[in-house]
JSON list of C-alpha atoms in Angstrom, two decimals:
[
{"chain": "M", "resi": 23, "resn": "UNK", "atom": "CA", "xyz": [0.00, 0.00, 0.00]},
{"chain": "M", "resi": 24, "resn": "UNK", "atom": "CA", "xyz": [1.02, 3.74, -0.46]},
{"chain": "M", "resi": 25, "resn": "UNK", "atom": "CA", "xyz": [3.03, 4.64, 2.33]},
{"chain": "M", "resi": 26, "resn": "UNK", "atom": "CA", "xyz": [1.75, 6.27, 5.32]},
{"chain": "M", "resi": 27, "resn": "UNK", "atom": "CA", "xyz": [4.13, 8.08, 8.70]},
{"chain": "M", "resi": 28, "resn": "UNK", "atom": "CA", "xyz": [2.48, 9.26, 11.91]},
{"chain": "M", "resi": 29, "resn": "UNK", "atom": "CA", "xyz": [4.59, 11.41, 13.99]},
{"chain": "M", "resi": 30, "resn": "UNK", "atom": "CA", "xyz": [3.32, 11.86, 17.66]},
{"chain": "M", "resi": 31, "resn": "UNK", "atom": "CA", "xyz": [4.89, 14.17, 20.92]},
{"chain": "M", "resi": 32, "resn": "UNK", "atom": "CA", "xyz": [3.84, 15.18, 24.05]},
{"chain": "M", "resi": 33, "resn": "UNK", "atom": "CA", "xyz": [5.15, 16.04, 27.42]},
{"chain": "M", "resi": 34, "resn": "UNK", "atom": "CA", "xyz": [4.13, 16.91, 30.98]},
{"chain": "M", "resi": 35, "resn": "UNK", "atom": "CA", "xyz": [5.11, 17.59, 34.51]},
{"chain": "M", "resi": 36, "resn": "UNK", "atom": "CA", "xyz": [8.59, 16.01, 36.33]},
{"chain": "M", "resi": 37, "resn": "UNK", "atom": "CA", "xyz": [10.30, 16.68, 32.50]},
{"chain": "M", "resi": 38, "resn": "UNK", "atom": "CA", "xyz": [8.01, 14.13, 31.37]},
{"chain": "M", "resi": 39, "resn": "UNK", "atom": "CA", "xyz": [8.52, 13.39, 27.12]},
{"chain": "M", "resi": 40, "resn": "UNK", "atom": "CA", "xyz": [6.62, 11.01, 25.22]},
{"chain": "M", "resi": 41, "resn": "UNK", "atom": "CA", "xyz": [7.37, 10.80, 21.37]},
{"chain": "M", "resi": 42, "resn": "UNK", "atom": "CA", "xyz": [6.44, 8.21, 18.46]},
{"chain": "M", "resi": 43, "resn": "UNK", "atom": "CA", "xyz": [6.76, 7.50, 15.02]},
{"chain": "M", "resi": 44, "resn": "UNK", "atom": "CA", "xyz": [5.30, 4.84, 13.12]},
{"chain": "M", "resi": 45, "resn": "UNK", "atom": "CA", "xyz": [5.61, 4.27, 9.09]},
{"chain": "M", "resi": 46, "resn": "UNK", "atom": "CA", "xyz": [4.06, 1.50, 7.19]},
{"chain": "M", "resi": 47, "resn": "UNK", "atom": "CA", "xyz": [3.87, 1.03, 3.46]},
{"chain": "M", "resi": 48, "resn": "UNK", "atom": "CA", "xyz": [5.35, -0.35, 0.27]},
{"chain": "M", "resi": 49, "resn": "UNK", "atom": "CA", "xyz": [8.66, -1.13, -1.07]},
{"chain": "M", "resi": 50, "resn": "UNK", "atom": "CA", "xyz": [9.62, -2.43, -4.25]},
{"chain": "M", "resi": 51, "resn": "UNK", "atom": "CA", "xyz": [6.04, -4.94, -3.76]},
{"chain": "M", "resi": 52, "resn": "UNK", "atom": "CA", "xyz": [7.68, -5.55, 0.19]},
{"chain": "M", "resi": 53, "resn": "UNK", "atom": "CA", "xyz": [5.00, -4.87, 3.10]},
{"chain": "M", "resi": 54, "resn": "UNK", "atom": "CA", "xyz": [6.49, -2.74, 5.78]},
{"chain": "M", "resi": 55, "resn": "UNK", "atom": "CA", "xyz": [6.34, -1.48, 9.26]},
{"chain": "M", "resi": 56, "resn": "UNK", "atom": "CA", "xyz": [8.46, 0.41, 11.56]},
{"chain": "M", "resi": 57, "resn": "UNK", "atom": "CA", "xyz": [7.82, 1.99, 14.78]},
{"chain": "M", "resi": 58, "resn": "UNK", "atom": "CA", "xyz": [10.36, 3.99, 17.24]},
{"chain": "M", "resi": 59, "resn": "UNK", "atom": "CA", "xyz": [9.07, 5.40, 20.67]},
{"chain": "M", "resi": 60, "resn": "UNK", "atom": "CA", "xyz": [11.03, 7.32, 23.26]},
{"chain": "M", "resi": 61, "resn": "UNK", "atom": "CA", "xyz": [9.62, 8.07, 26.86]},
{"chain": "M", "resi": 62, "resn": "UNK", "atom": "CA", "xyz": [11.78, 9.94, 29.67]},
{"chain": "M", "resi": 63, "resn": "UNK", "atom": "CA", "xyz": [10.67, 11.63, 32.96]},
{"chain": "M", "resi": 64, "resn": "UNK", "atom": "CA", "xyz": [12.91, 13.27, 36.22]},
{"chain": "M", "resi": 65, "resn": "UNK", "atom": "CA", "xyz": [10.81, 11.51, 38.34]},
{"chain": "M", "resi": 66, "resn": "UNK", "atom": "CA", "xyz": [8.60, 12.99, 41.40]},
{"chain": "M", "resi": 67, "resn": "UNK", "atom": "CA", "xyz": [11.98, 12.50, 43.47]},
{"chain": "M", "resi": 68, "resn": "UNK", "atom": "CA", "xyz": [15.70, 13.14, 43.11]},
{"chain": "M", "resi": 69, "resn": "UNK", "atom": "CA", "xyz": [17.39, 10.50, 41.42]},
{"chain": "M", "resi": 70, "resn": "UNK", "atom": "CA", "xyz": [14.50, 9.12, 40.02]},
{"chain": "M", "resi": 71, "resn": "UNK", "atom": "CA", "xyz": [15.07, 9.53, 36.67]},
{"chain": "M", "resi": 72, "resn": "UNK", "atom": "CA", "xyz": [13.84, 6.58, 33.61]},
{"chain": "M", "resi": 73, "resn": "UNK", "atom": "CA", "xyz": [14.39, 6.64, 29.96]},
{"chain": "M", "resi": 74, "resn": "UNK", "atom": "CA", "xyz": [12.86, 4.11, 27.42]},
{"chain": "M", "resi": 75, "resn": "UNK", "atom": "CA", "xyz": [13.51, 3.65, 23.83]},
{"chain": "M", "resi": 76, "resn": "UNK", "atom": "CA", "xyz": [12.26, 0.88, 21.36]},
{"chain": "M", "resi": 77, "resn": "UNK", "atom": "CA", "xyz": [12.33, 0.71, 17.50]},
{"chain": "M", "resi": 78, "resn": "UNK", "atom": "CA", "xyz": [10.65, -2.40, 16.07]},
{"chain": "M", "resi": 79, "resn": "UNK", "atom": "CA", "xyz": [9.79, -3.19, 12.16]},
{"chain": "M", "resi": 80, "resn": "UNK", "atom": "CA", "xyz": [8.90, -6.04, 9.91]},
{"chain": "M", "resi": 81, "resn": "UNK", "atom": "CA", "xyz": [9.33, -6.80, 6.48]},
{"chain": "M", "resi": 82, "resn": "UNK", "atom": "CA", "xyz": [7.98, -9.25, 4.34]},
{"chain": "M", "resi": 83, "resn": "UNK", "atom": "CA", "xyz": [11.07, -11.06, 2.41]},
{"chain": "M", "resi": 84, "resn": "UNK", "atom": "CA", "xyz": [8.50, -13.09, 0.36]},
{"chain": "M", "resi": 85, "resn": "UNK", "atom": "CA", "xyz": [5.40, -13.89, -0.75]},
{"chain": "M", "resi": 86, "resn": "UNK", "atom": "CA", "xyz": [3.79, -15.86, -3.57]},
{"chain": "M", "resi": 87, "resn": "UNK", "atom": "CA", "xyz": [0.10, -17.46, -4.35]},
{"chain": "M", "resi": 88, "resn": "UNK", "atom": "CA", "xyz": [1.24, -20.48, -2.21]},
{"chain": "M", "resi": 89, "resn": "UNK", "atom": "CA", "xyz": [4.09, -19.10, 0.47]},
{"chain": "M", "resi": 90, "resn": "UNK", "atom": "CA", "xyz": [5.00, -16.07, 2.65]},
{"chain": "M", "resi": 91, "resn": "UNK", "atom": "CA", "xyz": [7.44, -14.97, 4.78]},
{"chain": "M", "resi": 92, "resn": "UNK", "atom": "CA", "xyz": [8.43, -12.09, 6.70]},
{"chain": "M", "resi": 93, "resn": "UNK", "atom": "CA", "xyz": [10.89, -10.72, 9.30]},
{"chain": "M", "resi": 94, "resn": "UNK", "atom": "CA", "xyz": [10.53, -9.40, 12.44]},
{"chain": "M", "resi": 95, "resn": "UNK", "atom": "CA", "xyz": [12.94, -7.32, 14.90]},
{"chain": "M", "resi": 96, "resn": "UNK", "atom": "CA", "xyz": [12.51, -5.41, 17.76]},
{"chain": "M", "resi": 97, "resn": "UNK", "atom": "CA", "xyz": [14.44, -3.71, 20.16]},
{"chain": "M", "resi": 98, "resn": "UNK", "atom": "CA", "xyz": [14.05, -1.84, 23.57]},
{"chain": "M", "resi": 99, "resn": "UNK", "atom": "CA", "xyz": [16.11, 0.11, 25.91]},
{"chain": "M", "resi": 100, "resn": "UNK", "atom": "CA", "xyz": [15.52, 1.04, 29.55]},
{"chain": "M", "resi": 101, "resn": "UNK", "atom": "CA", "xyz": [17.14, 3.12, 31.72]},
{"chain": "M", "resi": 102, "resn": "UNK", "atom": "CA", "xyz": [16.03, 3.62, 35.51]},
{"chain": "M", "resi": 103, "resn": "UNK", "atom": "CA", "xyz": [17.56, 5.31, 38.57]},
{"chain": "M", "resi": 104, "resn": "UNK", "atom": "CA", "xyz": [16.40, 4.40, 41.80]},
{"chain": "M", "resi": 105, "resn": "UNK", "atom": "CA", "xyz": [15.88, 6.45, 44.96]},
{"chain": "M", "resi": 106, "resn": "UNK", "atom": "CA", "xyz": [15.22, 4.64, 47.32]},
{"chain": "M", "resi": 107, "resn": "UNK", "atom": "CA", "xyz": [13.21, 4.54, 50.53]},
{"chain": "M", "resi": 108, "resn": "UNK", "atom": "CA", "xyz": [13.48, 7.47, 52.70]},
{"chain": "M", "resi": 109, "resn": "UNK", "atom": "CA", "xyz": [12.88, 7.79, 56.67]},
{"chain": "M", "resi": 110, "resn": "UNK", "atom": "CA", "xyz": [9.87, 8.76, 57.83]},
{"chain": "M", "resi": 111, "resn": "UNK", "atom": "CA", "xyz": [11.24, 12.80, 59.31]},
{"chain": "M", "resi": 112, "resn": "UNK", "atom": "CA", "xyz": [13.40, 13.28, 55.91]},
{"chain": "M", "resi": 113, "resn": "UNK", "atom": "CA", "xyz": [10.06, 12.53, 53.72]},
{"chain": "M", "resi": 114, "resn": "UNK", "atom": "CA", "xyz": [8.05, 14.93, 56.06]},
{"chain": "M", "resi": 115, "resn": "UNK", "atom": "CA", "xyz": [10.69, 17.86, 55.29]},
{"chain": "M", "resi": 116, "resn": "UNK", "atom": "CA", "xyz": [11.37, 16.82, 51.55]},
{"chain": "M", "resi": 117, "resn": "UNK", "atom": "CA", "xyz": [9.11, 14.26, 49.73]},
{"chain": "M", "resi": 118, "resn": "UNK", "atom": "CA", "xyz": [11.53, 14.35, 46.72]},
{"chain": "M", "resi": 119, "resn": "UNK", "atom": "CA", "xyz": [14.48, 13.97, 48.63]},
{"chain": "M", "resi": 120, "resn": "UNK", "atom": "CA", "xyz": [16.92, 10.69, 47.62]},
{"chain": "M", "resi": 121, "resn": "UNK", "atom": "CA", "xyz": [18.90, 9.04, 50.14]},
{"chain": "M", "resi": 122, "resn": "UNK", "atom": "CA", "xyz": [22.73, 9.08, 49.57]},
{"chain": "M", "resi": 123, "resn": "UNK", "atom": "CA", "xyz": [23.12, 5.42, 50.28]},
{"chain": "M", "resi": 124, "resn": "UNK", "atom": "CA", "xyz": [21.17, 4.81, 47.00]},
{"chain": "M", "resi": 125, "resn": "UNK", "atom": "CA", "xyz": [23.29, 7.32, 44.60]},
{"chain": "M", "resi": 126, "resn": "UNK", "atom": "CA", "xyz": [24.33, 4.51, 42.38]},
{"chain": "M", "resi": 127, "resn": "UNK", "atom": "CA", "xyz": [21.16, 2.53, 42.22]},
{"chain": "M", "resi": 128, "resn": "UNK", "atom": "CA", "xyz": [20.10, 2.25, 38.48]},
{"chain": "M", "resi": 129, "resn": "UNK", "atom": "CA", "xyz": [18.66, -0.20, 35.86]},
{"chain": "M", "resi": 130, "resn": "UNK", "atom": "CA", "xyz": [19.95, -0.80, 32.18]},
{"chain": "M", "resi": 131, "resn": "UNK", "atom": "CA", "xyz": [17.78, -2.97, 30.14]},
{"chain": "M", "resi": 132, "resn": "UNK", "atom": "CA", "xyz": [18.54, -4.20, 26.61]},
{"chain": "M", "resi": 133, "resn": "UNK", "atom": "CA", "xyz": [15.77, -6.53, 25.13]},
{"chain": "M", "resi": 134, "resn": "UNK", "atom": "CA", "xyz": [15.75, -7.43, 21.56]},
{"chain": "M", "resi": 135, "resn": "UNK", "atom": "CA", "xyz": [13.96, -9.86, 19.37]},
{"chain": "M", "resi": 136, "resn": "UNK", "atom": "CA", "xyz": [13.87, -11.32, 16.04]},
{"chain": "M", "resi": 137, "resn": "UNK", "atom": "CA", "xyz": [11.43, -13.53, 14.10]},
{"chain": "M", "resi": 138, "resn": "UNK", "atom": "CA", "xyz": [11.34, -15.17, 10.93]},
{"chain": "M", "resi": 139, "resn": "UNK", "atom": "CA", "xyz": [7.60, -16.46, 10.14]},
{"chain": "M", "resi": 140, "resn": "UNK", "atom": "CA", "xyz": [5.88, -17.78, 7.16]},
{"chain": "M", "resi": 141, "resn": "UNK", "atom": "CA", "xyz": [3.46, -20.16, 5.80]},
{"chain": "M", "resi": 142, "resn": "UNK", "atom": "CA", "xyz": [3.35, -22.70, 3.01]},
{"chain": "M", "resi": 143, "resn": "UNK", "atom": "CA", "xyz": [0.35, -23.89, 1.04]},
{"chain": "M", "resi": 144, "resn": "UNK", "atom": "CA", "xyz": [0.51, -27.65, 0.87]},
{"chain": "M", "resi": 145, "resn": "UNK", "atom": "CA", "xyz": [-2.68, -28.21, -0.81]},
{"chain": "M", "resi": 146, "resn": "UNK", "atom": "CA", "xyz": [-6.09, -26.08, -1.49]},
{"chain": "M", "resi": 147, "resn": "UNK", "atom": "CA", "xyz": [-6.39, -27.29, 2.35]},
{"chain": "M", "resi": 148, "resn": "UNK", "atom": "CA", "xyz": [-3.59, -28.16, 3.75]},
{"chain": "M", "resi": 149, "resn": "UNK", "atom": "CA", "xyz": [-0.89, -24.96, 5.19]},
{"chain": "M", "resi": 150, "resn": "UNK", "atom": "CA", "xyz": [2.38, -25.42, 7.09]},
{"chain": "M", "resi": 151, "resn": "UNK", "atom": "CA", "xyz": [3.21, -22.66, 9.32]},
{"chain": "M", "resi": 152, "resn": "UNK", "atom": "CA", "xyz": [6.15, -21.42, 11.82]},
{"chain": "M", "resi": 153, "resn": "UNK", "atom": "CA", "xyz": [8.31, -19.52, 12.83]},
{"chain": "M", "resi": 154, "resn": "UNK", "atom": "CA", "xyz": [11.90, -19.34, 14.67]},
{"chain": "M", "resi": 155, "resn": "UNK", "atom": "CA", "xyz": [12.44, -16.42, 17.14]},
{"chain": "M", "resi": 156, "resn": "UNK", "atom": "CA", "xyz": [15.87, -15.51, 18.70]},
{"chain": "M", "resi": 157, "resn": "UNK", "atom": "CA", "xyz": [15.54, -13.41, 21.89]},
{"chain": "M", "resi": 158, "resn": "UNK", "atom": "CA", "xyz": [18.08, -11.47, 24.21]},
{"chain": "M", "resi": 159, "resn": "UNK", "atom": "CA", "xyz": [18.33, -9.63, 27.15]},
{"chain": "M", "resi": 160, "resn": "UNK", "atom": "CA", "xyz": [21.07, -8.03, 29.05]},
{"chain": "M", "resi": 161, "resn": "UNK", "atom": "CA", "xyz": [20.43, -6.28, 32.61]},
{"chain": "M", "resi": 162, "resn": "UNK", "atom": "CA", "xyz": [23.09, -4.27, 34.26]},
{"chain": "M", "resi": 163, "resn": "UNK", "atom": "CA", "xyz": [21.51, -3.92, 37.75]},
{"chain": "M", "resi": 164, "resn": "UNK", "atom": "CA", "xyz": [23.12, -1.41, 40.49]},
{"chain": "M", "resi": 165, "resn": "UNK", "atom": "CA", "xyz": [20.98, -2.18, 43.63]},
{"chain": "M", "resi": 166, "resn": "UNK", "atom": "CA", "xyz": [21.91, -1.03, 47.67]},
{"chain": "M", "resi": 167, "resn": "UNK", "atom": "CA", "xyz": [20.85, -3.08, 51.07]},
{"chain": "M", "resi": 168, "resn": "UNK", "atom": "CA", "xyz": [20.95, -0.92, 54.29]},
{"chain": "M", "resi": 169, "resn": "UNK", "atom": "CA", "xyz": [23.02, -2.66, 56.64]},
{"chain": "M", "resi": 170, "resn": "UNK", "atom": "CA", "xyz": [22.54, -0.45, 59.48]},
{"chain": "M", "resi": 171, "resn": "UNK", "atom": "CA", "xyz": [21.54, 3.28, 59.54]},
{"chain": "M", "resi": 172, "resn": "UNK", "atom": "CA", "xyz": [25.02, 4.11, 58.79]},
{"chain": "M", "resi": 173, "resn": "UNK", "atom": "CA", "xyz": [26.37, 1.97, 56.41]},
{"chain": "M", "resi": 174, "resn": "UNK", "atom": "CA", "xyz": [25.09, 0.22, 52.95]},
{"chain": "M", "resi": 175, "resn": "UNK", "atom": "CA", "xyz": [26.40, -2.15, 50.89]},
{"chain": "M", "resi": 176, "resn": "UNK", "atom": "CA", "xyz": [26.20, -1.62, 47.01]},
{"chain": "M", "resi": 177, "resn": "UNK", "atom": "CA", "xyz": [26.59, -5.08, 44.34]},
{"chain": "M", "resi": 178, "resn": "UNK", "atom": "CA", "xyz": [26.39, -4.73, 40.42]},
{"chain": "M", "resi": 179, "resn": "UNK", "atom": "CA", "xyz": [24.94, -7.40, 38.93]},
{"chain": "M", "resi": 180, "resn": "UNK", "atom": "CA", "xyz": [24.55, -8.10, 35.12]},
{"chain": "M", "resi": 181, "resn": "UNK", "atom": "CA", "xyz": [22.19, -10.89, 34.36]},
{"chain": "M", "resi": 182, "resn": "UNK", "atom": "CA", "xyz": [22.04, -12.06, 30.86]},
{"chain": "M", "resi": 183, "resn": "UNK", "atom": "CA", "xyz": [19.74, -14.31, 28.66]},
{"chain": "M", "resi": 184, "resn": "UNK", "atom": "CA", "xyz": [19.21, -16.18, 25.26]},
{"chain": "M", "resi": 185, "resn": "UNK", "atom": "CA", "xyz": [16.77, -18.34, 24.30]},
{"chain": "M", "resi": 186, "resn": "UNK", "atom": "CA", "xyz": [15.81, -19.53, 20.25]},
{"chain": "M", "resi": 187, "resn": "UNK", "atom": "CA", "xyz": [12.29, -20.98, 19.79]},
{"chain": "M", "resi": 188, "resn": "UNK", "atom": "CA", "xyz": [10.65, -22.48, 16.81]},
{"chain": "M", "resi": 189, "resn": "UNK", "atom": "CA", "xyz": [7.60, -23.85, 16.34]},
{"chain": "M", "resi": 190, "resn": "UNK", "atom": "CA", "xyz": [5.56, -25.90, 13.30]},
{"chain": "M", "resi": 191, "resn": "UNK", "atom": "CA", "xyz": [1.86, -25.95, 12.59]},
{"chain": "M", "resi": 192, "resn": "UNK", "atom": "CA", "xyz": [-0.20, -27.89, 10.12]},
{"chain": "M", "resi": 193, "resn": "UNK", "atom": "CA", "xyz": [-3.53, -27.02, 9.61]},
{"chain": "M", "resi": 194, "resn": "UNK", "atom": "CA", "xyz": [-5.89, -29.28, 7.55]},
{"chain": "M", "resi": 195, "resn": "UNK", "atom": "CA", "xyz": [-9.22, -28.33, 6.69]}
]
């Protein structure tokens, strides 16, 4: 089809942004989509802060009276900082104070995705369908335990996974 963009923005208290764009159309007889989004905010509280990106599209590599098959991929970013809990007097006297034990407490999350599907006309009533998906994340994780009212301990941890699926489907009529 003829191709077709819509844009989108807004924003709102705390430096709150919110923006899209999302395109769909035609190329060279390929069916496309792609989408990017990008939300960020201060946060209510100091050192609150959180950022997330994404772009994600699909194209269609083939198709034919009897097959398809397309692509997909996706991909999203988030970044968090954490404040932490506050005592009881210090929220009284400043509800967007952060405690200094939790300074380094943040998130990074990278998730991504990627999908070949299609579909195969065995007979007037017969179809073969899949697809095989790869997916990733990787989470860099800063997190602090109180220990006592004094002192805190503070561990990065980055946490990691893969996993590949596939799956077959015959439908008969």
């Amino acid at each position: 089809g003829e191709p077709a963009t819509a844009m989108s923005m807004s924003g709102g208290t705390f430096g709150s942004i919110d923006a899209g764009v999302h395109s769909h159309g035609d190329i060279g007889g390929r069916a496309y989509t792609l989408s990017l989004s990008k939300h960020q905010n201060s946060g209510y509280r100091e050192h609150a802060e959180r950022q997330a990106d994404g772009a994600s599209g699909s194209l269609s590599l083939f198709e034919s009276d009897r097959a398809r098959l397309g692509l997909t991929i996706s991909q999203h970013w988030t970044r968090s900082d954490t404040p932490g809990p506050l005592a009881q007097t210090v929220a009284d006297t400043d509800p967007r104070a952060s405690s200094p034990f939790y300074g380094l407490d943040h998130a990074d999350d990278r998730r991504s995705r990627q999908s070949l599907t299609g579909a195969y006309e065995l007979s007037p009533s017969t179809t073969l369908s899949g697809h095989v998906t790869r997916q990733f994340r990787r989470s860099d994780v800063t997190r602090t335990l109180p220990l006592t009212p004094d002192f805190a301990d503070t561990k990065q941890r980055e946490l990691q996974g893969n996993s590949l699926s596939a799956t077959a489907k015959l439908t008969a009529d």
